[in-house]
Amino acid sequence: MKVKADIIRIYKILHTWVGIISGMALFIAFYAGALTIFKESITHWATPPHSEVEASQLQDVSGLIARIIEAEPSAADTVLLNLYPDKYHTHQLMWINQDENAGDHDVSTNRYYTGRLDKKDQLLTEEVHPVPVAEFIDTLHRVVGLPVDSDTNRWIMGVFATLYTLALVSGLVILLPNLVKVFFAFRLGRKPKHVWLDAHNVVGVSSLPFHIIMALTAFVFAYHDLLYDAQDNVIHDGQLRQALFASAPKPNPLQSTDPSVMLSPESLLDIAQTASPSFEPYQLEYVGITTPKASVRIWGYDDYALAPRTPGGFIAINPYTGEVQSTDYLPGENNDMIVVNSLFALHFATFGGSPIRWVYFILGLAGAWLFYTGNLLWVENRRKRIKADDALCSQRKDTRVMASLTVGICLGCVCGISLMLASSKWLSLQSQAVFSSYQWIYYLMFFAALFWAFIRGAARSLVDLLWVAALTTLTIPATSLLAFILPDSGLWAHTEPSTIMVDVTALLMAIGFVFLARATSRRVYQSGAIDSVWSYQPKGA
């Protein structure tokens, strides 16, 4: 396919600059996003085992919920019944108090409570502290490294998603004339810059469908409220909200509002299984059960169907009458929401079970690497372009700053997340870690890495920070190993396959960082390629 040279040149400029502007933020989004694919496993890995008394029988839960609401009226808004508290290392019954001023997705100020009966049938309630480390990694993913998932931060993320889309389109136009040739051009033994460029092109082209999905869905997630408002005014004549919530529970003034007479969880689960036999419930979320709009959302998974949300999907049932109120969010349900639900599933990898999640994990890491290499290539090319002849040139200040920013931000993110995960079990030995604990750990590590990149220089700090990344990541499985060696230390290591894989994956990534650190060290200190940003020459040498 022939494309005019001047058009190619324009798209090269566009691809370069939007990539440079958005690359570091997108690195954080993709690296954290890859880990978020296994958010549930990370949460279980970081959660200490419970020494709590036995859970209540399911047939007694309705009465227990009624007593909790009588003692703690704020629990009436939402009560969570976890069907497998031992398996998921959580409490059987929980409720959440949210800050009224916090955004819909902001979990940083949430406070969690649980209730149970003691041996004398007395109600005991207490505040509990679920480990929020995976929640904070998810926040980093959703708002490109900013501390809180607010509307403003999501709009910022949307700007980067727009630039990301421009980079994808312009990159494709650049490659179109030589797409096949470029795709198979990866050959070892060439100059390092050409090898990196070939690898950058191969990864970019081969994962293009994945990146198109991520770019489009991220833009919609950022501006969905604004998009809905625009549709409401232009297309639906102010009736969009009624259309969207047409299947929401309708008030029934004739039904009871006494939680003690609700249907048992077993009966509700039977209704859900009848609606979808392959649906596997794990949690019941009771909403507004002291009001005429009472509902219970039964959450679960179905590996054979598309799930519309990260926690799976749900069926909404009236807890008093057993009437099915909505199946719009039930995995595999083919209804008016199928398009929207499919987009959610494609973004969150909530289909196809573990194999698809591992594919997304690898693609996420590859995406982060793609943005990182894009910046490295720009920095190196910038140096070559400012040379007037074959003599060595002095690096321009703006290029040195960009090189240090790339190293500091990207590896600062890697080191910060690894340090957070490694510290989560140690924090539990001393106190109940809250959301802000992980914010402090992450940003201290992040800014320390950034500071080091500037005072040490891009080349040398790259080696140093790769070793730090290896060390902090290795500390994750080392902590679990220490729990086996010293069981009296208070540390723990769960033995479910999903939590063991957290340690195994961290170990493999730590080994990968060691190899990268050694190879980079040879490149920086021993390669003899002195005319490069990524080599170091002592002054006077």
XYZ file of C-alpha atoms in Angstrom:
541
model
C 0.000 0.000 0.000
C 1.412 3.373 -1.040
C 1.107 6.406 1.179
C 2.578 9.772 0.225
C 5.880 10.629 1.885
C 4.666 13.945 3.299
C 1.702 12.200 4.916
C 4.034 9.630 6.463
C 6.208 12.451 7.790
C 3.243 14.214 9.400
C 2.054 11.005 11.052
C 5.576 10.250 12.283
C 5.668 13.614 14.032
C 2.196 13.004 15.482
C 3.076 9.464 16.607
C 6.303 10.614 18.227
C 4.902 13.525 20.187
C 1.658 12.006 21.417
C 3.678 8.943 22.409
C 6.201 11.057 24.298
C 3.494 13.065 26.075
C 1.384 10.087 27.107
C 3.944 7.254 27.276
C 4.925 7.471 30.929
C 1.354 7.798 32.207
C 0.306 4.875 30.028
C 3.212 2.803 31.337
C 1.746 3.140 34.839
C -1.763 2.370 33.575
C -0.642 -0.783 31.781
C 1.791 -2.101 34.392
C -0.714 -1.620 37.220
C -3.518 -2.828 34.941
C -1.712 -6.088 34.215
C -1.541 -6.792 37.959
C -5.169 -5.768 38.404
C -6.205 -8.709 36.238
C -5.395 -10.808 39.319
C -6.700 -8.290 41.842
C -8.673 -10.919 43.723
C -5.679 -13.256 44.075
C -3.455 -10.391 45.253
C -6.026 -9.395 47.876
C -6.233 -12.972 49.183
C -2.427 -13.277 49.194
C -2.106 -10.112 51.309
C -4.970 -10.901 53.723
C -4.026 -12.610 56.996
C -5.883 -15.810 57.962
C -8.878 -15.265 60.214
C -9.021 -16.647 63.733
C -12.713 -15.756 63.934
C -15.403 -18.028 65.398
C -17.471 -20.212 63.093
C -19.750 -18.489 60.620
C -23.538 -18.586 61.103
C -25.662 -21.132 59.279
C -27.198 -19.665 56.120
C -30.744 -20.268 57.353
C -29.984 -18.003 60.350
C -28.525 -15.144 58.328
C -31.777 -13.203 57.797
C -32.351 -12.953 61.536
C -28.741 -11.946 62.116
C -28.981 -9.194 59.501
C -32.114 -7.872 61.198
C -30.303 -7.685 64.544
C -27.309 -5.940 62.959
C -29.513 -3.298 61.357
C -31.347 -2.753 64.625
C -28.006 -2.125 66.375
C -26.296 -0.347 63.465
C -28.931 1.415 61.294
C -26.275 2.560 58.791
C -25.856 -1.079 57.737
C -29.334 -1.037 56.173
C -28.031 0.567 52.990
C -25.863 -2.374 51.951
C -25.025 -5.656 53.684
C -22.635 -8.166 52.108
C -22.988 -11.902 52.750
C -19.853 -13.774 51.689
C -20.674 -17.408 50.947
C -17.096 -18.653 51.340
C -15.423 -16.535 54.045
C -12.722 -19.133 54.748
C -11.803 -19.552 51.091
C -11.552 -15.796 50.508
C -10.063 -14.967 53.956
C -12.814 -12.505 54.735
C -15.755 -12.093 57.113
C -19.140 -13.677 56.525
C -21.213 -10.492 57.003
C -19.912 -7.004 56.297
C -21.155 -3.522 55.625
C -19.384 -0.397 54.435
C -19.661 3.216 55.530
C -18.654 5.559 52.720
C -17.743 9.224 52.947
C -20.648 11.166 51.451
C -18.208 13.585 49.824
C -16.180 10.842 48.145
C -16.710 9.953 44.503
C -18.532 6.836 43.354
C -15.263 4.974 42.701
C -13.209 6.447 45.524
C -12.595 3.710 48.113
C -9.822 5.527 49.978
C -12.076 6.614 52.865
C -14.263 3.511 53.154
C -14.717 2.006 56.636
C -15.680 -1.646 56.969
C -17.616 -3.398 59.747
C -18.681 -6.926 60.570
C -21.163 -8.531 62.963
C -21.574 -12.019 64.468
C -23.082 -13.833 67.423
C -20.973 -15.041 70.328
C -21.533 -18.311 72.210
C -24.149 -16.615 74.424
C -26.079 -15.467 71.347
C -25.042 -11.869 71.937
C -24.439 -9.665 68.895
C -20.869 -8.459 68.473
C -20.016 -5.761 65.928
C -16.579 -4.366 65.177
C -14.661 -2.376 62.611
C -12.429 -4.502 60.389
C -9.661 -3.603 57.966
C -9.539 -5.515 54.685
C -6.112 -5.194 53.061
C -6.541 -2.480 50.388
C -3.246 -2.948 48.531
C -4.906 -4.381 45.407
C -7.501 -1.593 45.515
C -4.750 1.021 45.388
C -3.011 -0.742 42.473
C -6.365 -0.646 40.682
C -6.664 3.074 41.420
C -3.208 3.670 39.912
C -4.369 1.769 36.837
C -7.635 3.659 36.420
C -6.240 7.204 36.868
C -2.703 6.761 35.402
C -0.800 6.967 38.669
C -2.821 9.639 40.486
C -3.719 8.924 44.128
C -7.546 8.933 44.094
C -10.166 7.796 41.598
C -12.160 11.035 41.271
C -14.059 12.560 38.343
C -11.264 15.046 37.668
C -8.581 12.370 37.654
C -10.646 10.177 35.325
C -10.966 13.097 32.910
C -7.172 13.423 32.987
C -6.965 9.720 32.220
C -9.360 10.331 29.334
C -6.977 12.899 27.842
C -4.208 10.297 27.862
C -6.592 7.751 26.330
C -7.251 10.198 23.494
C -3.529 10.712 22.907
C -3.112 6.939 23.067
C -5.682 6.525 20.284
C -3.872 9.104 18.148
C -0.585 7.275 18.689
C -2.168 3.985 17.599
C -3.698 5.431 14.433
C -0.579 7.375 13.446
C 1.678 4.388 14.159
C -0.469 2.209 11.928
C -0.361 4.761 9.086
C 3.440 4.930 9.361
C 3.758 1.153 9.118
C 1.137 0.586 6.422
C 3.474 0.871 3.396
C 5.856 -1.733 4.811
C 3.620 -3.545 7.250
C 4.576 -7.114 6.329
C 8.231 -6.258 5.878
C 8.425 -4.387 9.183
C 6.486 -7.052 11.062
C 9.016 -9.743 10.143
C 12.054 -7.464 10.387
C 13.113 -8.498 13.883
C 16.702 -9.705 13.600
C 19.178 -10.100 16.425
C 22.738 -8.999 15.828
C 21.905 -5.593 14.434
C 22.753 -2.360 16.209
C 20.973 -2.141 19.572
C 18.839 0.788 18.451
C 17.557 -1.156 15.432
C 16.834 -4.246 17.543
C 14.805 -2.127 19.969
C 12.948 -0.483 17.053
C 12.153 -3.864 15.461
C 10.926 -5.229 18.775
C 8.842 -2.081 19.351
C 7.172 -2.506 15.930
C 6.545 -6.240 16.309
C 4.947 -5.880 19.756
C 2.918 -2.867 18.607
C 1.534 -4.535 15.478
C 0.862 -7.939 17.038
C -1.045 -6.458 19.991
C -2.882 -3.783 18.010
C -6.428 -5.231 18.532
C -5.816 -5.341 22.291
C -4.673 -1.714 22.304
C -7.631 -0.550 20.221
C -10.000 -2.128 22.766
C -8.134 -0.559 25.685
C -8.043 2.912 24.095
C -11.742 3.019 23.211
C -13.013 1.573 26.495
C -10.703 3.768 28.587
C -12.064 6.851 26.831
C -15.648 5.742 27.510
C -14.875 4.981 31.178
C -13.379 8.453 31.586
C -16.251 10.410 30.070
C -19.242 8.091 30.395
C -21.196 10.553 32.558
C -20.629 13.373 30.057
C -21.494 11.049 27.159
C -24.729 10.002 28.857
C -25.657 13.650 29.481
C -25.020 14.506 25.833
C -27.112 11.548 24.625
C -29.872 12.470 27.036
C -30.108 16.013 25.698
C -29.584 15.313 21.991
C -31.197 11.909 21.395
C -33.408 10.834 24.293
C -35.124 14.135 25.120
C -34.349 13.833 28.822
C -35.643 10.243 29.106
C -32.304 8.375 29.114
C -32.217 7.822 32.870
C -35.670 6.229 32.806
C -34.562 3.974 29.935
C -31.342 2.921 31.653
C -33.100 2.104 34.893
C -36.187 0.542 33.361
C -35.294 -2.815 34.884
C -34.352 -1.409 38.304
C -36.401 -2.691 41.271
C -39.788 -0.988 41.537
C -41.100 0.067 44.966
C -43.589 -2.433 46.390
C -45.388 -0.763 49.307
C -47.232 -3.995 50.114
C -44.184 -6.093 50.890
C -42.535 -6.461 54.285
C -39.543 -4.330 55.283
C -38.535 -6.592 58.166
C -35.224 -8.316 57.263
C -35.935 -11.194 59.648
C -38.674 -12.490 57.303
C -36.609 -12.385 54.118
C -36.218 -15.558 52.100
C -33.260 -17.646 53.167
C -30.031 -17.341 51.177
C -30.493 -20.963 50.041
C -33.832 -20.098 48.451
C -32.370 -17.038 46.746
C -29.433 -19.063 45.436
C -31.817 -21.695 44.045
C -33.604 -18.960 42.080
C -30.282 -17.742 40.686
C -29.221 -21.256 39.681
C -32.533 -21.782 37.923
C -31.973 -18.614 35.908
C -28.424 -19.655 34.958
C -27.212 -23.199 35.839
C -23.550 -22.415 35.029
C -23.527 -19.321 37.246
C -21.331 -19.764 40.364
C -22.365 -17.323 43.146
C -19.911 -16.160 45.788
C -21.615 -13.166 47.436
C -25.082 -11.763 48.215
C -25.353 -7.974 48.344
C -28.490 -6.840 50.187
C -29.523 -3.300 49.177
C -32.189 -1.131 50.809
C -33.797 -4.094 52.568
C -35.749 -1.911 55.015
C -37.402 -0.041 52.148
C -40.086 -0.952 49.558
C -37.271 -1.099 46.934
C -35.461 -3.972 48.647
C -33.164 -6.006 46.426
C -30.435 -8.585 46.701
C -27.753 -8.845 44.042
C -26.269 -12.307 43.839
C -22.720 -11.925 42.491
C -20.860 -14.733 40.799
C -18.768 -15.956 37.900
C -19.385 -17.931 34.763
C -16.239 -18.884 32.871
C -18.342 -19.861 29.868
C -19.914 -16.419 29.388
C -19.066 -12.718 29.222
C -19.229 -11.072 32.643
C -20.083 -7.357 32.637
C -17.980 -6.248 35.613
C -14.619 -6.977 37.236
C -16.245 -8.866 40.154
C -18.229 -10.960 37.638
C -21.956 -10.394 37.185
C -25.130 -10.491 39.218
C -28.813 -11.270 39.174
C -31.151 -8.959 41.137
C -33.927 -10.621 43.178
C -36.533 -9.347 45.626
C -35.375 -10.858 48.946
C -38.934 -11.009 50.313
C -40.859 -12.413 47.353
C -38.185 -14.137 45.273
C -39.200 -12.182 42.164
C -36.341 -11.819 39.667
C -35.940 -8.066 39.261
C -33.184 -7.942 36.635
C -30.889 -10.222 34.647
C -29.234 -7.366 32.726
C -25.895 -7.986 34.455
C -26.059 -11.781 34.575
C -23.067 -13.279 32.689
C -24.066 -14.520 29.253
C -27.430 -12.788 29.270
C -28.303 -11.645 25.757
C -30.319 -8.450 26.274
C -30.263 -4.723 25.540
C -27.084 -4.369 27.614
C -25.094 -6.918 25.615
C -23.026 -4.303 23.744
C -22.091 -2.339 26.871
C -21.494 -5.521 28.873
C -19.263 -6.912 26.121
C -17.105 -3.777 26.164
C -16.678 -4.101 29.927
C -15.777 -7.786 29.557
C -13.248 -7.079 26.813
C -11.538 -4.448 28.951
C -11.518 -6.426 32.209
C -10.864 -9.906 30.728
C -13.948 -11.287 32.485
C -14.507 -14.082 30.013
C -12.785 -17.334 29.129
C -11.486 -18.029 32.638
C -7.826 -18.170 33.661
C -6.277 -18.652 30.179
C -7.700 -15.333 28.955
C -6.647 -13.558 32.139
C -3.060 -14.751 31.686
C -3.119 -13.556 28.051
C -4.303 -10.134 29.216
C -1.628 -10.090 31.925
C 1.114 -10.680 29.343
C -0.390 -8.174 26.905
C -0.582 -5.603 29.706
C 3.097 -5.988 30.558
C 3.963 -5.910 26.849
C 1.985 -2.676 26.523
C 3.941 -1.084 29.365
C 7.164 -2.185 27.695
C 5.936 -0.688 24.408
C 5.541 2.790 25.913
C 8.862 2.505 27.735
C 10.777 1.552 24.581
C 9.042 4.299 22.627
C 10.528 6.896 24.957
C 13.966 5.254 24.915
C 14.015 5.295 21.127
C 12.995 8.948 21.014
C 15.734 9.940 23.440
C 18.404 8.078 21.472
C 17.192 9.420 18.114
C 17.127 12.955 19.485
C 20.815 12.694 20.307
C 21.674 11.465 16.817
C 19.743 14.230 15.125
C 21.536 17.067 16.882
C 24.944 15.844 15.755
C 26.464 18.098 13.087
C 29.076 15.546 12.053
C 30.590 12.321 13.300
C 31.998 13.946 16.408
C 30.545 13.162 19.805
C 27.866 15.604 20.824
C 26.780 16.983 24.148
C 23.380 15.867 25.215
C 20.780 18.613 25.257
C 19.231 19.426 28.597
C 15.660 18.671 27.502
C 16.710 15.222 26.276
C 18.548 14.494 29.523
C 15.443 15.503 31.447
C 13.242 13.255 29.299
C 15.616 10.306 29.759
C 15.651 10.744 33.531
C 11.871 11.169 33.660
C 11.377 7.969 31.668
C 13.659 5.945 33.908
C 12.442 7.481 37.152
C 8.704 7.308 36.486
C 8.594 3.867 34.882
C 10.909 2.097 37.304
C 9.595 4.167 40.199
C 6.155 2.692 39.459
C 7.560 -0.847 39.312
C 9.561 -0.466 42.540
C 6.690 1.281 44.337
C 4.156 -1.423 43.559
C 6.565 -4.225 44.470
C 7.453 -2.525 47.750
C 3.769 -2.076 48.589
C 3.023 -5.737 48.026
C 6.074 -6.898 49.939
C 5.269 -4.621 52.880
C 1.598 -5.589 53.139
C 2.211 -8.681 55.292
C 4.760 -6.885 57.463
C 2.362 -3.997 58.089
C -0.247 -6.459 59.324
C 2.161 -7.577 62.050
C 2.227 -4.111 63.576
C -1.083 -2.483 62.829
C -4.066 -2.471 60.523
C -2.825 -0.940 57.301
C -5.286 1.432 55.653
C -5.471 2.871 52.163
C -3.254 5.821 53.057
C -0.503 3.462 54.282
C -0.060 2.138 50.760
C -0.280 5.596 49.251
C 2.638 6.690 51.451
C 4.755 3.628 50.632
C 4.133 3.850 46.905
C 4.750 7.568 46.484
C 7.816 7.634 48.749
C 9.377 4.894 46.621
C 8.154 6.488 43.389
C 9.575 9.943 44.109
C 12.779 8.514 45.570
C 13.347 6.684 42.266
C 12.573 9.855 40.314
C 14.951 11.879 42.475
C 17.679 9.265 42.029
C 17.214 9.269 38.250
C 17.933 12.996 38.127
C 20.916 13.147 40.445
C 22.521 9.964 39.105
C 21.709 10.407 35.427
C 19.521 8.229 33.219
C 22.086 5.581 32.291
C 23.507 4.816 35.722
C 20.178 5.174 37.553
C 18.631 2.713 35.093
C 21.029 0.030 36.312
C 20.523 0.959 39.963
C 16.734 1.012 39.756
C 16.547 -2.282 37.891
C 18.431 -3.862 40.803
C 16.018 -2.173 43.229
C 13.077 -3.505 41.207
C 14.560 -6.997 41.348
C 15.141 -6.753 45.103
C 11.733 -5.340 46.015
C 9.950 -7.842 43.772
C 11.964 -10.741 45.184
C 10.919 -9.670 48.672
C 7.334 -10.690 47.841
C 7.957 -14.475 47.605
C 10.731 -14.198 50.203
C 8.165 -12.996 52.753
C 5.963 -16.017 52.058
C 8.974 -18.333 52.271
C 9.892 -16.796 55.619
C 6.406 -17.612 56.862
C 7.068 -21.316 56.220
C 10.517 -21.236 57.798
C 9.466 -19.176 60.849
C 5.780 -19.905 61.534
C 6.002 -18.156 64.927
C 6.889 -14.859 63.241
C 3.233 -14.079 62.648
C 3.682 -14.047 58.883
C 1.552 -16.326 56.769
C 1.499 -17.988 53.358
C -1.796 -19.206 51.960
C -1.656 -22.453 50.015
C -4.413 -21.968 47.428
C -3.078 -22.224 43.850
C -4.107 -18.629 43.067
C -2.141 -17.168 45.997
C 0.888 -19.390 45.346
C 0.910 -18.058 41.781
C 1.342 -14.531 43.188
C 4.646 -15.655 44.717
C 5.687 -17.630 41.639
C 4.935 -14.729 39.286
C 6.810 -12.274 41.511
C 9.796 -14.643 41.594
C 9.867 -14.919 37.796
C 9.579 -11.155 37.414
C 12.399 -10.616 39.931
C 14.608 -12.984 37.911
C 13.672 -11.035 34.784
C 14.707 -7.759 36.425
C 18.051 -9.331 37.426
C 18.747 -10.289 33.807
C 17.768 -6.791 32.638
C 19.966 -5.160 35.287
C 22.995 -7.247 34.305
C 22.491 -6.652 30.569
C 21.942 -2.935 31.110
C 25.019 -2.714 33.309
C 27.139 -4.205 30.522
C 25.586 -1.749 28.067
C 26.171 1.276 30.307
C 29.648 0.536 31.667
C 31.309 -1.975 29.324
C 29.892 -1.700 25.816
C 32.322 0.918 24.531
C 29.417 2.603 22.713
C 30.204 5.934 24.246
C 28.062 7.951 21.839
C 24.784 6.970 23.434
C 22.449 8.219 26.118
C 22.577 4.749 27.613
C 26.321 4.626 28.165
C 28.346 6.241 30.915
C 31.691 7.939 30.570
C 33.346 9.358 33.697
C 34.437 12.955 33.407
C 37.965 13.229 31.990
C 37.855 9.722 30.487
